[in-house]
Coordinates of C-alpha atoms and ligand atoms in Angstrom, one line a residue:
M1440 CA -19.8 -10.6 26.3
K1441 CA -17.8 -7.5 25.9
S1442 CA -20.8 -5.1 26.5
E1443 CA -22.0 -6.9 29.6
N1444 CA -18.9 -6.0 31.7
P1445 CA -19.1 -2.4 32.7
I1446 CA -15.3 -2.1 32.6
F1447 CA -15.3 -2.4 28.8
N1448 CA -17.5 0.7 28.5
H1449 CA -16.0 2.7 31.3
P1450 CA -16.0 6.4 30.4
T1451 CA -12.3 6.7 31.3
L1452 CA -11.5 4.2 28.5
Q1453 CA -13.4 6.3 26.0
L1454 CA -11.4 9.3 27.1
L1455 CA -8.2 7.3 26.7
E1456 CA -9.1 6.6 23.1
K1457 CA -9.1 10.4 22.4
C1458 CA -6.0 11.1 24.4
E1459 CA -3.2 12.6 22.3
T1460 CA -0.6 14.0 24.7
L1461 CA 1.6 12.5 27.4
R1462 CA 0.2 15.1 29.9
T1463 CA -3.4 14.0 29.5
L1464 CA -2.3 10.3 29.4
K1465 CA -0.7 10.8 32.9
Q1466 CA -3.9 12.5 34.2
L1467 CA -6.0 9.6 33.0
H1468 CA -3.5 7.1 34.4
A1469 CA -3.7 8.8 37.8
H1470 CA -7.5 8.6 37.5
M1471 CA -7.4 4.9 36.7
I1472 CA -5.2 4.3 39.8
T1473 CA -7.6 6.1 42.1
T1474 CA -10.7 4.5 40.8
G1475 CA -9.1 1.0 40.8
L1476 CA -9.5 0.7 37.1
A1477 CA -5.7 0.1 36.8
L1478 CA -6.1 -3.2 38.5
H1479 CA -8.0 -4.8 35.6
T1480 CA -6.3 -6.3 32.6
Y1481 CA -8.4 -4.8 29.8
P1482 CA -8.1 -1.1 30.9
L1483 CA -4.4 -1.7 31.5
S1484 CA -3.9 -3.1 28.0
K1485 CA -5.5 0.0 26.6
L1486 CA -3.3 2.2 28.7
L1487 CA -0.2 0.2 27.6
L1488 CA -1.2 0.4 24.0
L1489 CA -1.6 4.2 24.0
S1490 CA 1.4 5.0 26.1
S1491 CA 3.7 2.8 24.0
T1492 CA 2.8 5.0 21.0
L1493 CA 3.3 8.3 23.0
A1494 CA 6.3 7.5 25.2
I1495 CA 7.8 4.1 25.3
T1496 CA 9.7 4.6 28.6
Y1497 CA 6.4 5.6 30.3
A1498 CA 4.8 2.4 28.9
L1499 CA 7.6 0.3 30.3
S1500 CA 7.4 1.9 33.7
I1501 CA 3.7 1.2 33.8
F1502 CA 4.3 -2.4 32.8
N1503 CA 7.1 -2.9 35.4
Q1504 CA 4.7 -1.8 38.1
I1505 CA 2.1 -4.5 37.3
P1506 CA 2.4 -7.1 40.0
N1507 CA 1.5 -10.2 37.9
P1508 CA 1.2 -9.3 34.3
T1509 CA -0.8 -11.8 32.3
I1510 CA 0.4 -13.2 28.9
F1511 CA -2.3 -11.0 27.4
L1512 CA -0.6 -7.9 28.7
F1513 CA 2.8 -9.1 27.6
N1514 CA 1.4 -9.8 24.1
T1515 CA -0.2 -6.4 23.9
L1516 CA 3.1 -4.6 24.7
I1517 CA 5.2 -6.8 22.5
S1518 CA 3.0 -6.4 19.6
S1519 CA 2.8 -2.6 20.0
L1520 CA 6.6 -2.5 20.3
T1521 CA 7.2 -4.5 17.1
N1522 CA 5.4 -1.8 15.1
H1523 CA 8.5 0.4 15.5
R1524 CA 11.6 -1.1 14.0
H1525 CA 14.0 0.4 16.6
H1526 CA 12.0 -1.0 19.5
T1527 CA 12.4 -4.6 18.3
H1528 CA 15.1 -5.3 20.9
I1529 CA 12.8 -4.2 23.8
A1530 CA 10.1 -6.5 22.4
F1531 CA 12.5 -9.4 22.5
S1532 CA 13.7 -8.6 26.0
L1533 CA 10.0 -8.7 27.1
Y1534 CA 9.7 -12.0 25.3
N1535 CA 12.7 -13.3 27.3
R1536 CA 10.8 -12.3 30.4
V1537 CA 7.9 -14.5 29.3
L1538 CA 10.3 -17.4 28.8
S1539 CA 11.9 -17.1 32.2
H1540 CA 8.5 -16.7 33.9
K1541 CA 7.4 -19.5 36.1
I1542 CA 3.7 -19.5 35.4
I1543 CA 3.0 -18.0 32.0
T1544 CA 4.1 -19.3 28.6
P1545 CA 4.0 -17.8 25.2
N1546 CA 0.7 -18.5 23.3
S1547 CA -0.3 -18.1 19.7
F1548 CA -0.8 -14.4 20.1
T1549 CA 2.8 -13.9 21.2
F1550 CA 4.5 -15.0 18.0
P1551 CA 3.0 -13.3 14.9
S1552 CA 4.2 -9.8 15.8
L1553 CA 7.6 -11.1 16.7
F1554 CA 7.9 -12.9 13.4
K1555 CA 6.9 -9.7 11.7
A1556 CA 9.7 -7.9 13.4
C1557 CA 12.2 -10.6 12.4
G1558 CA 11.4 -9.9 8.7
S1559 CA 14.0 -7.1 8.5
D1560 CA 17.7 -7.2 8.7
P1561 CA 19.6 -7.9 11.8
W1562 CA 16.7 -10.0 13.2
F1563 CA 16.5 -12.8 10.6
Y1564 CA 18.6 -15.0 12.8
H1565 CA 16.2 -14.6 15.8
G1566 CA 13.2 -15.7 13.6
R1567 CA 14.6 -19.2 13.2
A1568 CA 15.2 -19.6 16.9
L1569 CA 11.6 -18.4 17.4
H1570 CA 10.4 -21.1 15.0
T1571 CA 11.7 -23.7 17.3
H1572 CA 9.8 -22.0 20.2
V1573 CA 6.6 -22.3 18.2
L1574 CA 7.2 -26.0 17.8
K1575 CA 8.0 -26.3 21.5
F1576 CA 5.1 -24.3 22.9
L1577 CA 2.4 -24.7 20.3
G1578 CA 3.4 -27.9 18.5
P1579 CA 3.4 -28.3 14.7
A1580 CA -0.4 -27.8 14.4
C1581 CA -0.4 -24.2 15.5
D1582 CA -3.2 -21.8 14.4
H1583 CA -3.4 -20.2 11.0
F1584 CA -2.2 -16.8 12.2
V1585 CA 1.0 -18.2 13.6
Q1586 CA 1.5 -20.3 10.4
A1587 CA 0.9 -17.4 8.2
S1588 CA 3.3 -15.2 10.1
L1589 CA 6.0 -17.9 9.9
L1590 CA 5.4 -18.4 6.3
N1591 CA 5.7 -14.6 5.7
F1592 CA 8.9 -14.5 7.8
Y1593 CA 10.6 -17.1 5.7
A1594 CA 9.4 -15.5 2.5
K1595 CA 10.9 -12.1 3.6
C1596 CA 14.3 -13.9 4.3
G1597 CA 14.1 -15.0 0.7
K1598 CA 13.4 -18.6 1.6
V1599 CA 10.2 -19.2 -0.4
G1600 CA 10.9 -22.9 -0.5
V1601 CA 10.5 -23.1 3.3
S1602 CA 7.3 -21.0 3.0
R1603 CA 6.0 -23.4 0.5
Y1604 CA 6.8 -26.3 2.7
L1605 CA 5.0 -24.7 5.7
F1606 CA 2.1 -23.9 3.4
N1607 CA 1.8 -27.5 2.3
Q1608 CA 1.5 -28.6 5.9
I1609 CA -1.7 -26.6 6.3
S1610 CA -4.7 -28.8 5.6
Q1611 CA -7.2 -26.2 4.8
P1612 CA -5.6 -22.8 4.3
D1613 CA -7.8 -19.9 5.0
L1614 CA -7.9 -16.6 3.0
A1615 CA -5.1 -15.0 5.1
T1616 CA -2.8 -18.0 4.5
W1617 CA -3.5 -18.1 0.8
N1618 CA -2.7 -14.4 0.7
S1619 CA 0.5 -14.9 2.6
I1620 CA 1.8 -17.5 0.2
L1621 CA 0.7 -15.5 -2.9
A1622 CA 2.3 -12.3 -1.6
A1623 CA 5.4 -14.2 -0.5
Y1624 CA 6.0 -15.5 -4.1
A1625 CA 5.0 -12.2 -5.7
R1626 CA 7.4 -10.2 -3.5
S1627 CA 10.3 -12.6 -4.1
A1628 CA 9.6 -12.5 -7.8
S1629 CA 9.7 -8.7 -7.9
S1630 CA 12.9 -8.5 -5.9
G1631 CA 14.8 -10.8 -8.2
C1632 CA 14.8 -11.6 -11.9
D1633 CA 13.4 -15.1 -11.6
T1634 CA 10.2 -15.3 -13.6
S1635 CA 9.5 -18.8 -12.4
L1636 CA 8.4 -17.4 -9.1
S1637 CA 5.7 -15.4 -10.8
L1638 CA 4.6 -18.5 -12.7
E1639 CA 4.2 -20.1 -9.2
V1640 CA 1.9 -17.2 -8.2
L1641 CA -0.3 -18.0 -11.1
C1642 CA -0.3 -21.7 -10.2
F1643 CA -1.1 -20.9 -6.5
F1644 CA -3.9 -18.6 -7.6
N1645 CA -5.5 -21.4 -9.8
E1646 CA -5.2 -23.8 -6.9
M1647 CA -6.9 -21.3 -4.6
Q1648 CA -9.7 -20.9 -7.1
S1649 CA -10.4 -24.6 -7.1
S1650 CA -10.7 -24.5 -3.3
S1651 CA -13.6 -23.0 -1.5
I1652 CA -11.8 -19.8 -0.7
R1653 CA -12.6 -16.7 -2.7
P1654 CA -9.8 -14.3 -3.5
N1655 CA -10.0 -10.8 -2.1
E1656 CA -8.1 -7.5 -3.0
V1657 CA -4.9 -8.7 -1.4
S1658 CA -4.9 -11.9 -3.5
I1659 CA -5.6 -9.9 -6.6
V1660 CA -2.7 -7.5 -6.0
A1661 CA -0.3 -10.5 -5.8
L1662 CA -1.8 -12.1 -8.9
V1663 CA -1.6 -8.9 -10.9
S1664 CA 2.0 -8.1 -9.9
A1665 CA 3.0 -11.6 -11.1
C1666 CA 1.2 -10.9 -14.4
A1667 CA 3.1 -7.6 -14.6
D1668 CA 6.4 -9.5 -14.2
L1669 CA 5.5 -12.1 -16.8
G1670 CA 3.9 -9.7 -19.2
A1671 CA 0.8 -11.9 -19.0
L1672 CA -1.6 -9.4 -20.3
S1673 CA -4.7 -11.7 -20.7
Q1674 CA -4.5 -13.1 -17.2
G1675 CA -3.9 -9.6 -15.8
A1676 CA -6.9 -8.2 -17.7
W1677 CA -8.9 -11.2 -16.4
A1678 CA -8.0 -10.1 -12.9
H1679 CA -9.2 -6.6 -13.6
T1680 CA -12.6 -8.0 -14.8
Y1681 CA -12.7 -10.2 -11.8
V1682 CA -12.4 -7.2 -9.5
L1683 CA -15.2 -5.4 -11.4
K1684 CA -17.5 -8.4 -11.6
N1685 CA -17.2 -9.5 -8.0
N1686 CA -17.5 -6.0 -6.5
L1687 CA -14.0 -6.0 -5.1
K1688 CA -12.7 -2.6 -4.1
L1689 CA -10.6 -0.9 -6.8
N1690 CA -8.6 0.7 -4.0
R1691 CA -5.2 2.3 -4.5
F1692 CA -3.4 -0.9 -3.9
V1693 CA -5.4 -2.8 -6.5
G1694 CA -5.5 0.2 -8.8
T1695 CA -1.7 0.7 -8.6
A1696 CA -1.0 -3.0 -9.2
L1697 CA -3.3 -3.0 -12.3
L1698 CA -1.9 0.1 -13.8
D1699 CA 1.6 -1.1 -13.3
M1700 CA 0.6 -4.4 -14.9
Y1701 CA -0.9 -2.6 -18.0
S1702 CA 2.1 -0.5 -18.3
K1703 CA 4.6 -3.4 -17.9
C1704 CA 2.6 -5.4 -20.5
G1705 CA 3.1 -2.5 -22.9
C1706 CA -0.5 -1.0 -22.7
L1707 CA 0.4 2.4 -21.6
D1708 CA -3.0 3.9 -22.7
L1709 CA -4.9 1.4 -20.6
A1710 CA -2.6 2.2 -17.7
Y1711 CA -3.3 5.9 -18.0
Q1712 CA -7.1 5.4 -18.4
L1713 CA -7.1 3.4 -15.1
F1714 CA -4.9 6.0 -13.4
D1715 CA -7.4 8.7 -14.5
Q1716 CA -10.4 6.8 -13.1
L1717 CA -8.9 6.0 -9.7
R1718 CA -10.6 7.9 -7.0
E1719 CA -7.9 7.6 -4.4
R1720 CA -4.4 8.3 -5.7
D1721 CA -1.4 8.3 -3.4
T1722 CA 2.3 8.6 -4.0
S1723 CA 2.8 5.0 -5.0
C1724 CA 0.1 5.3 -7.6
Y1725 CA 1.8 8.3 -9.1
N1726 CA 5.1 6.5 -8.9
A1727 CA 3.8 3.6 -10.9
M1728 CA 2.4 5.9 -13.6
I1729 CA 5.4 8.1 -13.8
G1730 CA 7.6 5.0 -13.9
G1731 CA 5.4 3.7 -16.7
F1732 CA 5.8 6.8 -18.8
A1733 CA 9.6 6.7 -18.1
V1734 CA 10.2 3.2 -19.3
H1735 CA 8.1 3.7 -22.4
G1736 CA 10.2 6.7 -23.2
Y1737 CA 7.7 9.5 -22.6
G1738 CA 10.0 11.6 -20.5
H1739 CA 7.9 14.8 -20.9
R1740 CA 4.6 13.2 -19.9
A1741 CA 6.4 11.6 -16.9
L1742 CA 7.7 15.0 -15.8
S1743 CA 4.4 16.8 -16.2
L1744 CA 2.8 14.0 -14.1
Y1745 CA 5.5 14.6 -11.5
E1746 CA 4.6 18.3 -11.5
R1747 CA 0.9 17.4 -11.2
M1748 CA 1.6 15.2 -8.3
R1749 CA 3.3 17.9 -6.4
L1750 CA 0.5 20.4 -7.2
E1751 CA -2.0 17.9 -5.7
G1752 CA 0.0 18.2 -2.5
L1753 CA 1.5 14.7 -2.5
V1754 CA 5.0 14.5 -1.1
P1755 CA 7.5 12.6 -3.4
D1756 CA 9.3 9.7 -1.8
D1757 CA 12.5 7.8 -2.7
V1758 CA 10.8 5.9 -5.5
T1759 CA 9.3 9.1 -7.0
F1760 CA 12.8 10.6 -7.4
V1761 CA 14.1 7.4 -9.0
V1762 CA 11.3 7.2 -11.6
A1763 CA 11.4 10.9 -12.3
M1764 CA 15.1 10.9 -12.9
C1765 CA 14.8 7.7 -14.9
A1766 CA 12.3 9.5 -17.1
C1767 CA 14.8 12.3 -17.8
S1768 CA 17.5 9.7 -18.4
H1769 CA 15.7 7.8 -21.1
V1770 CA 15.0 10.9 -23.2
G1771 CA 18.2 12.8 -22.4
L1772 CA 16.7 15.6 -20.3
V1773 CA 19.9 16.1 -18.4
V1774 CA 19.3 19.6 -16.9
E1775 CA 15.8 18.6 -15.6
G1776 CA 17.2 15.3 -14.1
C1777 CA 20.0 17.1 -12.3
E1778 CA 17.5 19.6 -11.0
I1779 CA 15.4 16.9 -9.5
F1780 CA 18.4 15.3 -7.9
E1781 CA 19.4 18.6 -6.3
S1782 CA 15.8 19.3 -5.2
M1783 CA 15.8 16.1 -3.1
K1784 CA 18.0 17.7 -0.4
E1785 CA 17.3 21.4 -1.0
V1786 CA 13.5 21.2 -1.2
Y1787 CA 12.5 18.0 0.5
G1788 CA 15.4 17.5 2.9
I1789 CA 15.9 13.9 1.7
E1790 CA 19.4 12.7 1.6
P1791 CA 20.0 11.0 -1.8
K1792 CA 20.5 7.3 -1.5
L1793 CA 22.6 4.9 -3.6
E1794 CA 19.8 4.4 -6.2
H1795 CA 19.5 8.1 -6.7
Y1796 CA 23.2 8.5 -7.4
G1797 CA 22.7 5.5 -9.7
C1798 CA 20.1 7.5 -11.7
L1799 CA 22.3 10.6 -11.7
V1800 CA 25.3 8.6 -13.1
D1801 CA 23.1 7.0 -15.7
L1802 CA 21.7 10.4 -16.7
L1803 CA 25.1 12.0 -17.1
G1804 CA 26.6 8.9 -18.6
R1805 CA 24.0 8.5 -21.3
A1806 CA 24.3 12.2 -22.2
G1807 CA 28.0 11.6 -22.8
R1808 CA 29.1 13.6 -19.7
L1809 CA 31.3 10.7 -18.7
K1810 CA 34.0 12.6 -16.8
E1811 CA 31.3 14.2 -14.7
A1812 CA 29.6 10.9 -14.1
E1813 CA 32.9 9.3 -13.0
E1814 CA 33.6 12.2 -10.7
R1815 CA 30.2 11.7 -9.1
V1816 CA 30.9 8.1 -8.5
R1817 CA 34.2 8.9 -6.9
T1818 CA 32.9 11.7 -4.6
M1819 CA 29.6 10.3 -3.5
P1820 CA 29.2 9.8 0.3
M1821 CA 28.7 6.0 0.2
H1822 CA 30.5 3.1 -1.6
P1823 CA 29.4 2.8 -5.2
N1824 CA 27.7 -0.5 -5.9
A1825 CA 27.9 -2.7 -8.9
I1826 CA 24.8 -1.1 -10.5
L1827 CA 26.5 2.2 -10.5
W1828 CA 29.7 0.9 -12.1
R1829 CA 27.7 -1.0 -14.6
S1830 CA 25.8 2.0 -15.7
L1831 CA 29.1 3.9 -16.1
L1832 CA 30.4 0.9 -18.1
G1833 CA 27.3 0.9 -20.2
A1834 CA 27.6 4.7 -20.9
A1835 CA 31.3 4.2 -21.7
R1836 CA 30.4 1.6 -24.2
V1837 CA 27.7 3.7 -25.9
H1838 CA 30.1 6.7 -26.1
G1839 CA 33.2 4.6 -27.0
N1840 CA 35.2 5.8 -23.9
L1841 CA 37.5 2.8 -23.3
E1842 CA 39.4 4.4 -20.5
I1843 CA 36.4 4.8 -18.3
G1844 CA 35.0 1.5 -19.4
E1845 CA 38.1 -0.3 -18.2
V1846 CA 38.1 1.5 -14.8
A1847 CA 34.5 0.6 -14.3
L1848 CA 35.0 -3.1 -15.2
K1849 CA 37.9 -3.4 -12.8
H1850 CA 35.6 -2.3 -10.0
L1851 CA 32.8 -4.5 -11.3
I1852 CA 34.9 -7.6 -11.3
Q1853 CA 35.8 -7.0 -7.7
L1854 CA 32.2 -6.5 -6.7
E1855 CA 30.6 -9.2 -8.9
P1856 CA 33.2 -11.6 -10.1
E1857 CA 30.5 -14.0 -11.4
T1858 CA 28.2 -11.7 -13.5
S1859 CA 28.7 -12.4 -17.1
G1860 CA 27.0 -9.2 -18.4
N1861 CA 29.9 -7.1 -17.1
Y1862 CA 32.5 -8.9 -19.2
V1863 CA 30.2 -9.0 -22.2
L1864 CA 29.7 -5.3 -22.1
L1865 CA 33.4 -4.5 -22.2
S1866 CA 34.2 -7.3 -24.7
N1867 CA 31.6 -5.9 -27.1
M1868 CA 33.2 -2.6 -26.7
Y1869 CA 36.6 -4.0 -27.8
A1870 CA 34.9 -5.9 -30.6
S1871 CA 33.3 -2.8 -32.0
I1872 CA 36.7 -1.2 -32.5
D1873 CA 38.3 -4.5 -33.7
R1874 CA 40.5 -4.9 -30.7
W1875 CA 40.3 -8.7 -30.9
D1876 CA 43.3 -9.3 -28.6
D1877 CA 41.5 -7.6 -25.8
V1878 CA 38.3 -9.5 -26.7
N1879 CA 40.3 -12.7 -26.2
R1880 CA 41.8 -11.4 -23.0
I1881 CA 38.3 -10.8 -21.5
R1882 CA 37.2 -14.1 -22.8
K1883 CA 40.1 -15.8 -20.9
L1884 CA 39.3 -13.7 -17.8
M1885 CA 35.7 -15.1 -17.9
K1886 CA 37.0 -18.6 -18.4
D1887 CA 39.3 -18.2 -15.4
H1888 CA 36.4 -17.1 -13.3
G1889 CA 34.4 -20.0 -14.5
I1890 CA 31.6 -17.9 -16.0
N1891 CA 29.1 -18.7 -18.6
K1892 CA 27.0 -16.2 -20.4
M1893 CA 23.4 -16.0 -19.2
P1894 CA 21.2 -17.3 -22.0
G1895 CA 18.8 -14.9 -23.6
S1896 CA 15.2 -15.8 -23.2
S1897 CA 12.0 -14.2 -24.5
L1898 CA 8.4 -14.8 -23.4
V1899 CA 5.5 -14.2 -25.8
E1900 CA 1.9 -14.5 -25.0
I1901 CA -0.3 -16.1 -27.6
G1902 CA -4.0 -16.7 -27.0
G1903 CA -3.5 -16.4 -23.2
A1904 CA -0.7 -18.9 -23.0
M1905 CA 2.9 -17.9 -22.4
H1906 CA 5.6 -19.4 -24.7
E1907 CA 9.3 -19.2 -23.8
F1908 CA 12.1 -19.2 -26.3
L1909 CA 15.8 -19.4 -25.5
M1910 CA 18.5 -18.4 -28.0
G1911 CA 18.9 -21.1 -30.7
D1912 CA 16.1 -23.0 -28.9
K1913 CA 14.7 -26.1 -30.8
T1914 CA 12.5 -27.5 -28.0
H1915 CA 9.2 -25.7 -28.9
P1916 CA 6.6 -28.0 -30.4
Y1917 CA 6.4 -25.8 -33.5
S1918 CA 10.1 -25.3 -33.7
K1919 CA 10.3 -26.5 -37.3
E1920 CA 7.7 -24.0 -38.5
V1921 CA 9.3 -21.3 -36.4
Y1922 CA 12.7 -21.8 -38.1
L1923 CA 11.1 -21.9 -41.6
K1924 CA 9.3 -18.6 -40.8
L1925 CA 12.6 -17.2 -39.6
E1926 CA 14.2 -18.0 -42.9
E1927 CA 11.4 -16.2 -44.7
I1928 CA 11.8 -13.2 -42.4
N1929 CA 15.5 -13.1 -43.0
R1930 CA 15.0 -13.2 -46.7
R1931 CA 12.6 -10.3 -46.6
L1932 CA 14.9 -8.4 -44.3
S1933 CA 17.7 -8.7 -46.8
E1934 CA 15.3 -7.7 -49.6
Y1935 CA 14.9 -4.5 -47.7
G1936 CA 18.7 -4.1 -47.6
H1937 CA 19.3 -5.2 -44.1
K1938 CA 22.8 -6.4 -43.4
P1939 CA 23.4 -8.0 -40.0
R1940 CA 25.9 -6.2 -37.9
T1941 CA 27.8 -9.0 -36.3
K1942 CA 30.3 -7.1 -34.2
E1943 CA 28.2 -7.1 -31.1
V1944 CA 27.6 -10.8 -31.2
L1945 CA 28.8 -12.7 -28.3
F1946 CA 32.5 -13.3 -28.5
D1947 CA 32.2 -16.9 -27.5
I1948 CA 30.5 -17.7 -30.8
E1949 CA 32.8 -18.7 -33.7
E1950 CA 33.2 -16.1 -36.4
E1951 CA 31.4 -18.0 -39.2
E1952 CA 28.4 -18.7 -37.0
K1953 CA 27.9 -15.1 -36.1
E1954 CA 25.3 -14.2 -38.7
D1955 CA 23.3 -17.3 -37.9
A1956 CA 23.5 -16.8 -34.2
L1957 CA 22.1 -13.3 -34.5
S1958 CA 18.9 -14.4 -36.2
Y1959 CA 18.4 -17.1 -33.6
H1960 CA 18.4 -14.6 -30.7
S1961 CA 15.4 -15.5 -28.5
E1962 CA 13.3 -12.5 -29.4
R1963 CA 13.6 -13.4 -33.1
L1964 CA 12.2 -16.8 -32.4
A1965 CA 9.4 -15.3 -30.4
I1966 CA 8.6 -12.8 -33.2
A1967 CA 8.6 -15.5 -35.8
F1968 CA 6.3 -17.7 -33.7
A1969 CA 3.9 -14.8 -33.0
L1970 CA 3.7 -14.0 -36.7
L1971 CA 3.0 -17.6 -37.4
A1972 CA 0.4 -17.9 -34.6
S1973 CA -1.7 -15.0 -35.6
D1974 CA -1.6 -12.8 -38.7
S1975 CA -4.2 -10.3 -37.4
T1976 CA -2.3 -7.0 -38.0
S1977 CA -4.4 -5.2 -35.3
V1978 CA -2.9 -7.2 -32.4
P1979 CA 0.5 -6.1 -31.4
I1980 CA 3.2 -8.7 -30.6
R1981 CA 4.3 -8.4 -27.0
I1982 CA 7.6 -9.8 -25.9
I1983 CA 9.4 -9.9 -22.6
K1984 CA 13.1 -10.4 -22.9
N1985 CA 15.5 -11.0 -19.9
L1986 CA 18.5 -9.3 -21.4
R1987 CA 19.1 -6.0 -23.3
V1988 CA 18.0 -6.1 -26.9
C1989 CA 21.1 -6.2 -29.2
Y1990 CA 21.8 -3.7 -31.9
D1991 CA 21.0 -6.1 -34.8
C1992 CA 17.7 -7.4 -33.3
H1993 CA 16.7 -3.8 -32.7
V1994 CA 17.2 -2.8 -36.4
S1995 CA 15.5 -6.0 -37.5
A1996 CA 12.5 -5.5 -35.3
K1997 CA 12.1 -2.0 -36.7
L1998 CA 12.1 -3.4 -40.2
I1999 CA 9.8 -6.3 -39.4
S2000 CA 7.2 -3.9 -37.9
L2001 CA 7.3 -2.2 -41.3
I2002 CA 7.4 -5.2 -43.6
Y2003 CA 4.7 -7.2 -41.8
V2004 CA 2.7 -4.2 -40.8
R2005 CA 2.7 -5.3 -37.2
E2006 CA 3.3 -3.4 -34.0
I2007 CA 6.0 -5.2 -31.9
I2008 CA 6.4 -4.3 -28.2
V2009 CA 9.5 -5.6 -26.5
R2010 CA 10.3 -5.1 -22.8
D2011 CA 13.9 -5.7 -22.3
R2012 CA 15.9 -5.5 -19.1
N2013 CA 16.0 -1.7 -19.2
R2014 CA 13.0 -0.4 -20.9
F2015 CA 10.2 -0.8 -23.5
H2016 CA 10.6 -0.6 -27.3
H2017 CA 7.5 0.0 -29.4
F2018 CA 8.4 -0.9 -32.9
K2019 CA 5.9 0.5 -35.4
D2020 CA 6.2 1.5 -39.1
G2021 CA 9.9 1.0 -39.1
M2022 CA 10.6 3.2 -36.0
C2023 CA 11.2 2.5 -32.3
S2024 CA 9.8 4.6 -29.5
C2025 CA 13.3 4.7 -27.8
L2026 CA 14.6 6.6 -30.9
D2027 CA 17.5 4.2 -30.9
Y2028 CA 18.7 5.4 -27.5
W2029 CA 18.7 2.5 -25.0
Ligands
ZN1061 ZN1 19.7 -9.8 -30.7
ZN1062 ZN1 14.1 0.7 -29.2

């Protein structure tokens, strides 16, 4: 139909497509007025689209001169405006004009772009009002695009439950809708620390597979990032094979997700192999690989990749600076890290953000330059957040600087009165120097705030299935065997001269229970189970832990890797530990 109407192929429209300046745009506009082309909706929509990208005021003045703009023209301009965050308010004022219009009403093309615009901060509230408009104008059975955009909107506001509800209303979800729900859950999972959302992604993906819809690259990215979060290596590797077998594109999005997954599952070599093979590599791709090297403790490799990235002409972004500084931090390259921080502003003209100050404080703190770190926190241009104070507290704990630790905790309790980790850090600090009165004081403080310690949990993958263990957990079907194995492990550990260091054990555990409690930390149960489940020494044991590994478990894991000749890879909240032949890749610095 399009080719039959001469207006669609008018030479002026072809010129319009090539137009790059406001000057030529105005010339073409004048030409369209004289030829009468400007009276037709389609050429007008093209003109509006282009002018809204070149000069928004000009676009609006064109629009205001259209005698009876159709809903198509309204939609065109609204959607173009919502591509720029600071034009959202103009888009909404146009939408208001649609609402007060006597003849036209919003249709299913009006809403998706507005919902997209509502997905970022001050606009959340408007999105919910807009939802009622969808019900009013389109009814509950609106088309898939509107449903998908609604679902995405709620997911971005962190309301995945509502997204799921909307998803369940759709009788036969198409590919776009499946991808929306997959991405919604994957995104929410990566922004928090709730692994159950990632498990949901895996469930949704299985459901999708049993429908007639075939996953595409977007679905795979969501699946793979969920696998990365869970440390579900076999499922992640399966996704990789799926891409290859079904001729899906190994584009930079899929490639980055896969290499990030391999790296987060502890297979840094596979991650690097993939990185090397990728044809198109952008900044995010480099960020994932540099970040991978960083958390695995290969600071120097991370930095040389950072160098290579710049040589390739790619411009570092906010994330690059975070991962590069984090790489320096993990291996104590203080000078290099500080240089990177300074280069942000001096070389790239990027103003450091809160997270960059966070990296800097972490870097200085770990290196024992606590005074300097504290000074940075006090003098930075924005208000320090809890993460910053926590890394200062962490550094104070490692270097035994109580004075700074106490200051940091005071700020932390104000910012996050309900986070148990903060109290635990300081309390462990007091415990390590036998200041038990202070330990009790902190314990009382926690009680007063009604806080319970977050239970440690470890995930381990055996034969493609994920097994979860909590501290002191007895719910696993092989619990009895696991505890027997644990006894054997403890016996062999003490044969090797291991004496549990109990000082760091949680203060809410009675003294006599301490030694026991240590050996029941979730990662110990997971290791015992993995040793039981497979004795093939060539397969490393991979564990994902939600908290930081404690001192005693770290020492024990090193010894177990030696005694049982088994590589153990633990991803804790901060980083990776590769335990092999009695050593750990973090060189006891974590
Ligand atoms: Zn432990
Ligand atoms: Zn380690």
